[in-house]
């Protein structure tokens, strides 16, 4: 499993946000739905870490580097979308 810091760095920590929405809407989710969402989230994190963290010389994946770059890209894309830059 990925360390929490990698998930946070990659800009993929929807857990607290999802929980707040679920609580405010008074929703309850079935266990299989929660499992499906977690698999989807972690698969996305892994894909972004591989995409941005592959080391050219060896082909290995540096997950911390990949997560940092993925997080930066996510913030930069949001800034561009909102016209900040």
PDB file of N, CA and C in Angstrom:
ATOM      1  N   UNK A   1       0.824  -1.203   0.000  1.00  0.00           N
ATOM      2  CA  UNK A   1       0.000   0.000   0.000  1.00  0.00           C
ATOM      3  C   UNK A   1       0.859   1.255   0.000  1.00  0.00           C
ATOM      4  N   UNK A   2       0.318   2.307  -0.584  1.00  0.00           N
ATOM      5  CA  UNK A   2       1.033   3.576  -0.637  1.00  0.00           C
ATOM      6  C   UNK A   2       0.955   4.278   0.705  1.00  0.00           C
ATOM      7  N   UNK A   3       2.030   4.921   1.110  1.00  0.00           N
ATOM      8  CA  UNK A   3       1.955   5.718   2.336  1.00  0.00           C
ATOM      9  C   UNK A   3       0.971   6.864   2.160  1.00  0.00           C
ATOM     10  N   UNK A   4       0.368   7.296   3.248  1.00  0.00           N
ATOM     11  CA  UNK A   4      -0.598   8.391   3.201  1.00  0.00           C
ATOM     12  C   UNK A   4       0.014   9.633   2.583  1.00  0.00           C
ATOM     13  N   UNK A   5       1.284   9.881   2.858  1.00  0.00           N
ATOM     14  CA  UNK A   5       1.919  11.083   2.318  1.00  0.00           C
ATOM     15  C   UNK A   5       1.952  11.058   0.806  1.00  0.00           C
ATOM     16  N   UNK A   6       2.090   9.880   0.209  1.00  0.00           N
ATOM     17  CA  UNK A   6       2.091   9.784  -1.247  1.00  0.00           C
ATOM     18  C   UNK A   6       0.702  10.126  -1.765  1.00  0.00           C
ATOM     19  N   UNK A   7      -0.335   9.596  -1.123  1.00  0.00           N
ATOM     20  CA  UNK A   7      -1.710   9.898  -1.552  1.00  0.00           C
ATOM     21  C   UNK A   7      -1.993  11.389  -1.421  1.00  0.00           C
ATOM     22  N   UNK A   8      -1.558  11.985  -0.341  1.00  0.00           N
ATOM     23  CA  UNK A   8      -1.787  13.412  -0.142  1.00  0.00           C
ATOM     24  C   UNK A   8      -0.997  14.231  -1.144  1.00  0.00           C
ATOM     25  N   UNK A   9       0.255  13.852  -1.377  1.00  0.00           N
ATOM     26  CA  UNK A   9       1.090  14.602  -2.302  1.00  0.00           C
ATOM     27  C   UNK A   9       0.562  14.532  -3.723  1.00  0.00           C
ATOM     28  N   UNK A  10      -0.039  13.421  -4.079  1.00  0.00           N
ATOM     29  CA  UNK A  10      -0.512  13.274  -5.455  1.00  0.00           C
ATOM     30  C   UNK A  10      -1.830  13.990  -5.684  1.00  0.00           C
ATOM     31  N   UNK A  11      -2.305  14.678  -4.670  1.00  0.00           N
ATOM     32  CA  UNK A  11      -3.544  15.433  -4.823  1.00  0.00           C
ATOM     33  C   UNK A  11      -4.750  14.532  -4.841  1.00  0.00           C
ATOM     34  N   UNK A  12      -4.636  13.370  -4.234  1.00  0.00           N
ATOM     35  CA  UNK A  12      -5.711  12.388  -4.296  1.00  0.00           C
ATOM     36  C   UNK A  12      -6.132  11.941  -2.913  1.00  0.00           C
ATOM     37  N   UNK A  13      -6.483  12.863  -2.102  1.00  0.00           N
ATOM     38  CA  UNK A  13      -6.960  12.495  -0.779  1.00  0.00           C
ATOM     39  C   UNK A  13      -8.407  12.923  -0.618  1.00  0.00           C
ATOM     40  N   UNK A  14      -9.311  12.238  -1.322  1.00  0.00           N
ATOM     41  CA  UNK A  14     -10.712  12.638  -1.285  1.00  0.00           C
ATOM     42  C   UNK A  14     -11.449  12.136  -0.055  1.00  0.00           C
ATOM     43  N   UNK A  15     -10.792  11.329   0.760  1.00  0.00           N
ATOM     44  CA  UNK A  15     -11.449  10.740   1.915  1.00  0.00           C
ATOM     45  C   UNK A  15     -12.193  11.734   2.777  1.00  0.00           C
ATOM     46  N   UNK A  16     -11.510  12.746   3.320  1.00  0.00           N
ATOM     47  CA  UNK A  16     -12.209  13.700   4.180  1.00  0.00           C
ATOM     48  C   UNK A  16     -13.325  14.446   3.461  1.00  0.00           C
ATOM     49  N   UNK A  17     -13.101  14.820   2.209  1.00  0.00           N
ATOM     50  CA  UNK A  17     -14.127  15.541   1.452  1.00  0.00           C
ATOM     51  C   UNK A  17     -15.337  14.651   1.223  1.00  0.00           C
ATOM     52  N   UNK A  18     -15.084  13.411   0.855  1.00  0.00           N
ATOM     53  CA  UNK A  18     -16.176  12.466   0.635  1.00  0.00           C
ATOM     54  C   UNK A  18     -16.968  12.243   1.910  1.00  0.00           C
ATOM     55  N   UNK A  19     -16.246  12.115   3.016  1.00  0.00           N
ATOM     56  CA  UNK A  19     -16.915  11.902   4.308  1.00  0.00           C
ATOM     57  C   UNK A  19     -17.794  13.077   4.671  1.00  0.00           C
ATOM     58  N   UNK A  20     -17.305  14.294   4.457  1.00  0.00           N
ATOM     59  CA  UNK A  20     -18.097  15.484   4.768  1.00  0.00           C
ATOM     60  C   UNK A  20     -19.369  15.525   3.925  1.00  0.00           C
ATOM     61  N   UNK A  21     -19.247  15.233   2.634  1.00  0.00           N
ATOM     62  CA  UNK A  21     -20.430  15.215   1.772  1.00  0.00           C
ATOM     63  C   UNK A  21     -21.408  14.144   2.220  1.00  0.00           C
ATOM     64  N   UNK A  22     -20.868  12.969   2.548  1.00  0.00           N
ATOM     65  CA  UNK A  22     -21.723  11.864   2.983  1.00  0.00           C
ATOM     66  C   UNK A  22     -22.449  12.250   4.266  1.00  0.00           C
ATOM     67  N   UNK A  23     -21.733  12.838   5.219  1.00  0.00           N
ATOM     68  CA  UNK A  23     -22.343  13.223   6.489  1.00  0.00           C
ATOM     69  C   UNK A  23     -23.380  14.314   6.302  1.00  0.00           C
ATOM     70  N   UNK A  24     -23.077  15.325   5.491  1.00  0.00           N
ATOM     71  CA  UNK A  24     -24.004  16.439   5.327  1.00  0.00           C
ATOM     72  C   UNK A  24     -25.271  16.009   4.596  1.00  0.00           C
ATOM     73  N   UNK A  25     -25.157  15.035   3.721  1.00  0.00           N
ATOM     74  CA  UNK A  25     -26.329  14.556   2.990  1.00  0.00           C
ATOM     75  C   UNK A  25     -27.011  13.401   3.722  1.00  0.00           C
ATOM     76  N   UNK A  26     -26.447  13.009   4.858  1.00  0.00           N
ATOM     77  CA  UNK A  26     -26.974  11.893   5.647  1.00  0.00           C
ATOM     78  C   UNK A  26     -27.064  10.602   4.817  1.00  0.00           C
ATOM     79  N   UNK A  27     -26.028  10.373   4.016  1.00  0.00           N
ATOM     80  CA  UNK A  27     -25.964   9.179   3.181  1.00  0.00           C
ATOM     81  C   UNK A  27     -25.279   8.046   3.928  1.00  0.00           C
ATOM     82  N   UNK A  28     -25.616   6.850   3.556  1.00  0.00           N
ATOM     83  CA  UNK A  28     -24.848   5.705   4.041  1.00  0.00           C
ATOM     84  C   UNK A  28     -24.500   4.856   2.827  1.00  0.00           C
ATOM     85  N   UNK A  29     -23.288   4.364   2.811  1.00  0.00           N
ATOM     86  CA  UNK A  29     -22.827   3.593   1.662  1.00  0.00           C
ATOM     87  C   UNK A  29     -22.661   2.146   2.068  1.00  0.00           C
ATOM     88  N   UNK A  30     -22.922   1.291   1.122  1.00  0.00           N
ATOM     89  CA  UNK A  30     -22.695  -0.135   1.324  1.00  0.00           C
ATOM     90  C   UNK A  30     -21.198  -0.403   1.270  1.00  0.00           C
ATOM     91  N   UNK A  31     -20.791  -1.462   1.916  1.00  0.00           N
ATOM     92  CA  UNK A  31     -19.368  -1.789   1.982  1.00  0.00           C
ATOM     93  C   UNK A  31     -18.767  -2.000   0.597  1.00  0.00           C
ATOM     94  N   UNK A  32     -19.493  -2.650  -0.310  1.00  0.00           N
ATOM     95  CA  UNK A  32     -18.944  -2.889  -1.646  1.00  0.00           C
ATOM     96  C   UNK A  32     -18.780  -1.589  -2.431  1.00  0.00           C
ATOM     97  N   UNK A  33     -19.651  -0.595  -2.187  1.00  0.00           N
ATOM     98  CA  UNK A  33     -19.513   0.707  -2.838  1.00  0.00           C
ATOM     99  C   UNK A  33     -18.267   1.436  -2.318  1.00  0.00           C
ATOM    100  N   UNK A  34     -18.046   1.376  -1.015  1.00  0.00           N
ATOM    101  CA  UNK A  34     -16.855   1.987  -0.419  1.00  0.00           C
ATOM    102  C   UNK A  34     -15.601   1.315  -0.964  1.00  0.00           C
ATOM    103  N   UNK A  35     -15.626   0.000  -1.045  1.00  0.00           N
ATOM    104  CA  UNK A  35     -14.481  -0.742  -1.569  1.00  0.00           C
ATOM    105  C   UNK A  35     -14.213  -0.354  -3.021  1.00  0.00           C
ATOM    106  N   UNK A  36     -15.268  -0.238  -3.835  1.00  0.00           N
ATOM    107  CA  UNK A  36     -15.117   0.145  -5.232  1.00  0.00           C
ATOM    108  C   UNK A  36     -14.499   1.540  -5.352  1.00  0.00           C
ATOM    109  N   UNK A  37     -14.979   2.470  -4.528  1.00  0.00           N
ATOM    110  CA  UNK A  37     -14.437   3.838  -4.557  1.00  0.00           C
ATOM    111  C   UNK A  37     -12.973   3.862  -4.144  1.00  0.00           C
ATOM    112  N   UNK A  38     -12.625   3.112  -3.113  1.00  0.00           N
ATOM    113  CA  UNK A  38     -11.229   3.082  -2.659  1.00  0.00           C
ATOM    114  C   UNK A  38     -10.311   2.484  -3.721  1.00  0.00           C
ATOM    115  N   UNK A  39     -10.761   1.424  -4.368  1.00  0.00           N
ATOM    116  CA  UNK A  39      -9.954   0.815  -5.437  1.00  0.00           C
ATOM    117  C   UNK A  39      -9.763   1.816  -6.571  1.00  0.00           C
ATOM    118  N   UNK A  40     -10.834   2.520  -6.927  1.00  0.00           N
ATOM    119  CA  UNK A  40     -10.758   3.531  -7.985  1.00  0.00           C
ATOM    120  C   UNK A  40      -9.772   4.646  -7.618  1.00  0.00           C
ATOM    121  N   UNK A  41      -9.842   5.117  -6.389  1.00  0.00           N
ATOM    122  CA  UNK A  41      -8.955   6.184  -5.924  1.00  0.00           C
ATOM    123  C   UNK A  41      -7.504   5.720  -5.925  1.00  0.00           C
ATOM    124  N   UNK A  42      -7.248   4.551  -5.349  1.00  0.00           N
ATOM    125  CA  UNK A  42      -5.873   4.067  -5.252  1.00  0.00           C
ATOM    126  C   UNK A  42      -5.299   3.709  -6.624  1.00  0.00           C
ATOM    127  N   UNK A  43      -6.140   3.221  -7.531  1.00  0.00           N
ATOM    128  CA  UNK A  43      -5.686   2.936  -8.895  1.00  0.00           C
ATOM    129  C   UNK A  43      -5.266   4.228  -9.587  1.00  0.00           C
ATOM    130  N   UNK A  44      -6.049   5.287  -9.379  1.00  0.00           N
ATOM    131  CA  UNK A  44      -5.705   6.587  -9.950  1.00  0.00           C
ATOM    132  C   UNK A  44      -4.406   7.129  -9.389  1.00  0.00           C
ATOM    133  N   UNK A  45      -4.224   6.992  -8.081  1.00  0.00           N
ATOM    134  CA  UNK A  45      -2.987   7.448  -7.446  1.00  0.00           C
ATOM    135  C   UNK A  45      -1.797   6.696  -8.030  1.00  0.00           C
ATOM    136  N   UNK A  46      -1.931   5.370  -8.130  1.00  0.00           N
ATOM    137  CA  UNK A  46      -0.843   4.558  -8.672  1.00  0.00           C
ATOM    138  C   UNK A  46      -0.521   4.979 -10.111  1.00  0.00           C
ATOM    139  N   UNK A  47      -1.551   5.167 -10.917  1.00  0.00           N
ATOM    140  CA  UNK A  47      -1.338   5.547 -12.321  1.00  0.00           C
ATOM    141  C   UNK A  47      -0.611   6.879 -12.435  1.00  0.00           C
ATOM    142  N   UNK A  48      -1.021   7.856 -11.622  1.00  0.00           N
ATOM    143  CA  UNK A  48      -0.369   9.174 -11.680  1.00  0.00           C
ATOM    144  C   UNK A  48       1.063   9.099 -11.168  1.00  0.00           C
ATOM    145  N   UNK A  49       1.314   8.286 -10.155  1.00  0.00           N
ATOM    146  CA  UNK A  49       2.688   8.139  -9.647  1.00  0.00           C
ATOM    147  C   UNK A  49       3.578   7.484 -10.689  1.00  0.00           C
ATOM    148  N   UNK A  50       3.054   6.478 -11.379  1.00  0.00           N
ATOM    149  CA  UNK A  50       3.832   5.817 -12.431  1.00  0.00           C
ATOM    150  C   UNK A  50       4.083   6.782 -13.586  1.00  0.00           C
ATOM    151  N   UNK A  51       3.032   7.511 -13.975  1.00  0.00           N
ATOM    152  CA  UNK A  51       3.149   8.451 -15.094  1.00  0.00           C
ATOM    153  C   UNK A  51       4.207   9.515 -14.832  1.00  0.00           C
ATOM    154  N   UNK A  52       4.248  10.044 -13.635  1.00  0.00           N
ATOM    155  CA  UNK A  52       5.139  11.162 -13.337  1.00  0.00           C
ATOM    156  C   UNK A  52       6.418  10.758 -12.599  1.00  0.00           C
ATOM    157  N   UNK A  53       6.494   9.523 -12.134  1.00  0.00           N
ATOM    158  CA  UNK A  53       7.638   9.140 -11.310  1.00  0.00           C
ATOM    159  C   UNK A  53       8.572   8.116 -11.912  1.00  0.00           C
ATOM    160  N   UNK A  54       8.349   7.750 -13.169  1.00  0.00           N
ATOM    161  CA  UNK A  54       9.222   6.742 -13.776  1.00  0.00           C
ATOM    162  C   UNK A  54      10.617   7.328 -13.993  1.00  0.00           C
ATOM    163  N   UNK A  55      11.621   6.587 -13.550  1.00  0.00           N
ATOM    164  CA  UNK A  55      13.017   7.000 -13.701  1.00  0.00           C
ATOM    165  C   UNK A  55      13.487   6.540 -15.083  1.00  0.00           C
ATOM    166  N   UNK A  56      13.939   7.485 -15.887  1.00  0.00           N
ATOM    167  CA  UNK A  56      14.274   7.199 -17.285  1.00  0.00           C
ATOM    168  C   UNK A  56      15.359   6.138 -17.432  1.00  0.00           C
ATOM    169  N   UNK A  57      16.392   6.202 -16.611  1.00  0.00           N
ATOM    170  CA  UNK A  57      17.532   5.294 -16.772  1.00  0.00           C
ATOM    171  C   UNK A  57      17.183   3.846 -16.447  1.00  0.00           C
ATOM    172  N   UNK A  58      16.426   3.654 -15.372  1.00  0.00           N
ATOM    173  CA  UNK A  58      16.180   2.298 -14.880  1.00  0.00           C
ATOM    174  C   UNK A  58      14.776   1.795 -15.162  1.00  0.00           C
ATOM    175  N   UNK A  59      13.851   2.693 -15.420  1.00  0.00           N
ATOM    176  CA  UNK A  59      12.471   2.283 -15.624  1.00  0.00           C
ATOM    177  C   UNK A  59      11.719   2.056 -14.320  1.00  0.00           C
ATOM    178  N   UNK A  60      12.420   2.200 -13.201  1.00  0.00           N
ATOM    179  CA  UNK A  60      11.766   2.046 -11.902  1.00  0.00           C
ATOM    180  C   UNK A  60      10.879   3.262 -11.636  1.00  0.00           C
ATOM    181  N   UNK A  61       9.981   3.109 -10.661  1.00  0.00           N
ATOM    182  CA  UNK A  61       9.069   4.197 -10.322  1.00  0.00           C
ATOM    183  C   UNK A  61       9.439   4.766  -8.961  1.00  0.00           C
ATOM    184  N   UNK A  62       9.692   6.066  -8.925  1.00  0.00           N
ATOM    185  CA  UNK A  62       9.910   6.781  -7.666  1.00  0.00           C
ATOM    186  C   UNK A  62       8.557   7.372  -7.272  1.00  0.00           C
ATOM    187  N   UNK A  63       7.872   6.687  -6.349  1.00  0.00           N
ATOM    188  CA  UNK A  63       6.512   7.079  -5.986  1.00  0.00           C
ATOM    189  C   UNK A  63       6.446   8.453  -5.329  1.00  0.00           C
ATOM    190  N   UNK A  64       7.424   8.805  -4.530  1.00  0.00           N
ATOM    191  CA  UNK A  64       7.401  10.113  -3.873  1.00  0.00           C
ATOM    192  C   UNK A  64       7.545  11.212  -4.929  1.00  0.00           C
ATOM    193  N   UNK A  65       8.487  11.046  -5.824  1.00  0.00           N
ATOM    194  CA  UNK A  65       8.670  12.017  -6.909  1.00  0.00           C
ATOM    195  C   UNK A  65       7.408  12.099  -7.772  1.00  0.00           C
ATOM    196  N   UNK A  66       6.865  10.940  -8.124  1.00  0.00           N
ATOM    197  CA  UNK A  66       5.664  10.903  -8.948  1.00  0.00           C
ATOM    198  C   UNK A  66       4.481  11.571  -8.274  1.00  0.00           C
ATOM    199  N   UNK A  67       4.325  11.344  -6.961  1.00  0.00           N
ATOM    200  CA  UNK A  67       3.227  11.952  -6.215  1.00  0.00           C
ATOM    201  C   UNK A  67       3.395  13.461  -6.136  1.00  0.00           C
ATOM    202  N   UNK A  68       4.622  13.910  -5.909  1.00  0.00           N
ATOM    203  CA  UNK A  68       4.869  15.354  -5.841  1.00  0.00           C
ATOM    204  C   UNK A  68       4.564  16.032  -7.169  1.00  0.00           C
ATOM    205  N   UNK A  69       5.012  15.433  -8.253  1.00  0.00           N
ATOM    206  CA  UNK A  69       4.769  16.025  -9.564  1.00  0.00           C
ATOM    207  C   UNK A  69       3.276  15.982  -9.896  1.00  0.00           C
ATOM    208  N   UNK A  70       2.617  14.864  -9.605  1.00  0.00           N
ATOM    209  CA  UNK A  70       1.179  14.745  -9.875  1.00  0.00           C
ATOM    210  C   UNK A  70       0.393  15.787  -9.086  1.00  0.00           C
ATOM    211  N   UNK A  71       0.773  16.015  -7.830  1.00  0.00           N
ATOM    212  CA  UNK A  71       0.109  17.037  -7.020  1.00  0.00           C
ATOM    213  C   UNK A  71       0.315  18.422  -7.597  1.00  0.00           C
ATOM    214  N   UNK A  72       1.532  18.700  -8.045  1.00  0.00           N
ATOM    215  CA  UNK A  72       1.825  19.991  -8.664  1.00  0.00           C
ATOM    216  C   UNK A  72       0.990  20.188  -9.932  1.00  0.00           C
ATOM    217  N   UNK A  73       0.929  19.157 -10.756  1.00  0.00           N
ATOM    218  CA  UNK A  73       0.167  19.234 -12.006  1.00  0.00           C
ATOM    219  C   UNK A  73      -1.307  19.487 -11.709  1.00  0.00           C
ATOM    220  N   UNK A  74      -1.835  18.823 -10.697  1.00  0.00           N
ATOM    221  CA  UNK A  74      -3.251  19.006 -10.345  1.00  0.00           C
ATOM    222  C   UNK A  74      -3.529  20.451  -9.921  1.00  0.00           C
ATOM    223  N   UNK A  75      -2.659  21.006  -9.097  1.00  0.00           N
ATOM    224  CA  UNK A  75      -2.824  22.394  -8.660  1.00  0.00           C
ATOM    225  C   UNK A  75      -2.642  23.347  -9.842  1.00  0.00           C
ATOM    226  N   UNK A  76      -1.632  23.115 -10.666  1.00  0.00           N
ATOM    227  CA  UNK A  76      -1.386  23.981 -11.833  1.00  0.00           C
ATOM    228  C   UNK A  76      -2.572  23.945 -12.794  1.00  0.00           C
ATOM    229  N   UNK A  77      -3.121  22.760 -13.043  1.00  0.00           N
ATOM    230  CA  UNK A  77      -4.296  22.651 -13.920  1.00  0.00           C
ATOM    231  C   UNK A  77      -5.487  23.418 -13.351  1.00  0.00           C
ATOM    232  N   UNK A  78      -5.680  23.336 -12.042  1.00  0.00           N
ATOM    233  CA  UNK A  78      -6.785  24.069 -11.404  1.00  0.00           C
ATOM    234  C   UNK A  78      -6.574  25.572 -11.533  1.00  0.00           C
ATOM    235  N   UNK A  79      -5.340  26.032 -11.336  1.00  0.00           N
ATOM    236  CA  UNK A  79      -5.038  27.448 -11.463  1.00  0.00           C
ATOM    237  C   UNK A  79      -5.296  27.939 -12.885  1.00  0.00           C
ATOM    238  N   UNK A  80      -4.903  27.148 -13.869  1.00  0.00           N
ATOM    239  CA  UNK A  80      -5.153  27.515 -15.259  1.00  0.00           C
ATOM    240  C   UNK A  80      -6.659  27.547 -15.550  1.00  0.00           C
ATOM    241  N   UNK A  81      -7.379  26.565 -15.020  1.00  0.00           N
ATOM    242  CA  UNK A  81      -8.833  26.494 -15.256  1.00  0.00           C
ATOM    243  C   UNK A  81      -9.558  27.704 -14.665  1.00  0.00           C
ATOM    244  N   UNK A  82      -9.054  28.194 -13.545  1.00  0.00           N
ATOM    245  CA  UNK A  82      -9.685  29.349 -12.894  1.00  0.00           C
ATOM    246  C   UNK A  82      -9.106  30.687 -13.359  1.00  0.00           C
ATOM    247  N   UNK A  83      -8.162  30.635 -14.296  1.00  0.00           N
ATOM    248  CA  UNK A  83      -7.599  31.853 -14.844  1.00  0.00           C
ATOM    249  C   UNK A  83      -6.640  32.579 -13.922  1.00  0.00           C
ATOM    250  N   UNK A  84      -6.073  31.857 -12.964  1.00  0.00           N
ATOM    251  CA  UNK A  84      -5.138  32.483 -12.023  1.00  0.00           C
ATOM    252  C   UNK A  84      -3.810  32.788 -12.716  1.00  0.00           C
ATOM    253  N   UNK A  85      -3.405  31.950 -13.637  1.00  0.00           N
ATOM    254  CA  UNK A  85      -2.176  32.176 -14.405  1.00  0.00           C
ATOM    255  C   UNK A  85      -2.452  32.109 -15.883  1.00  0.00           C
TER     256      UNK A  85
END
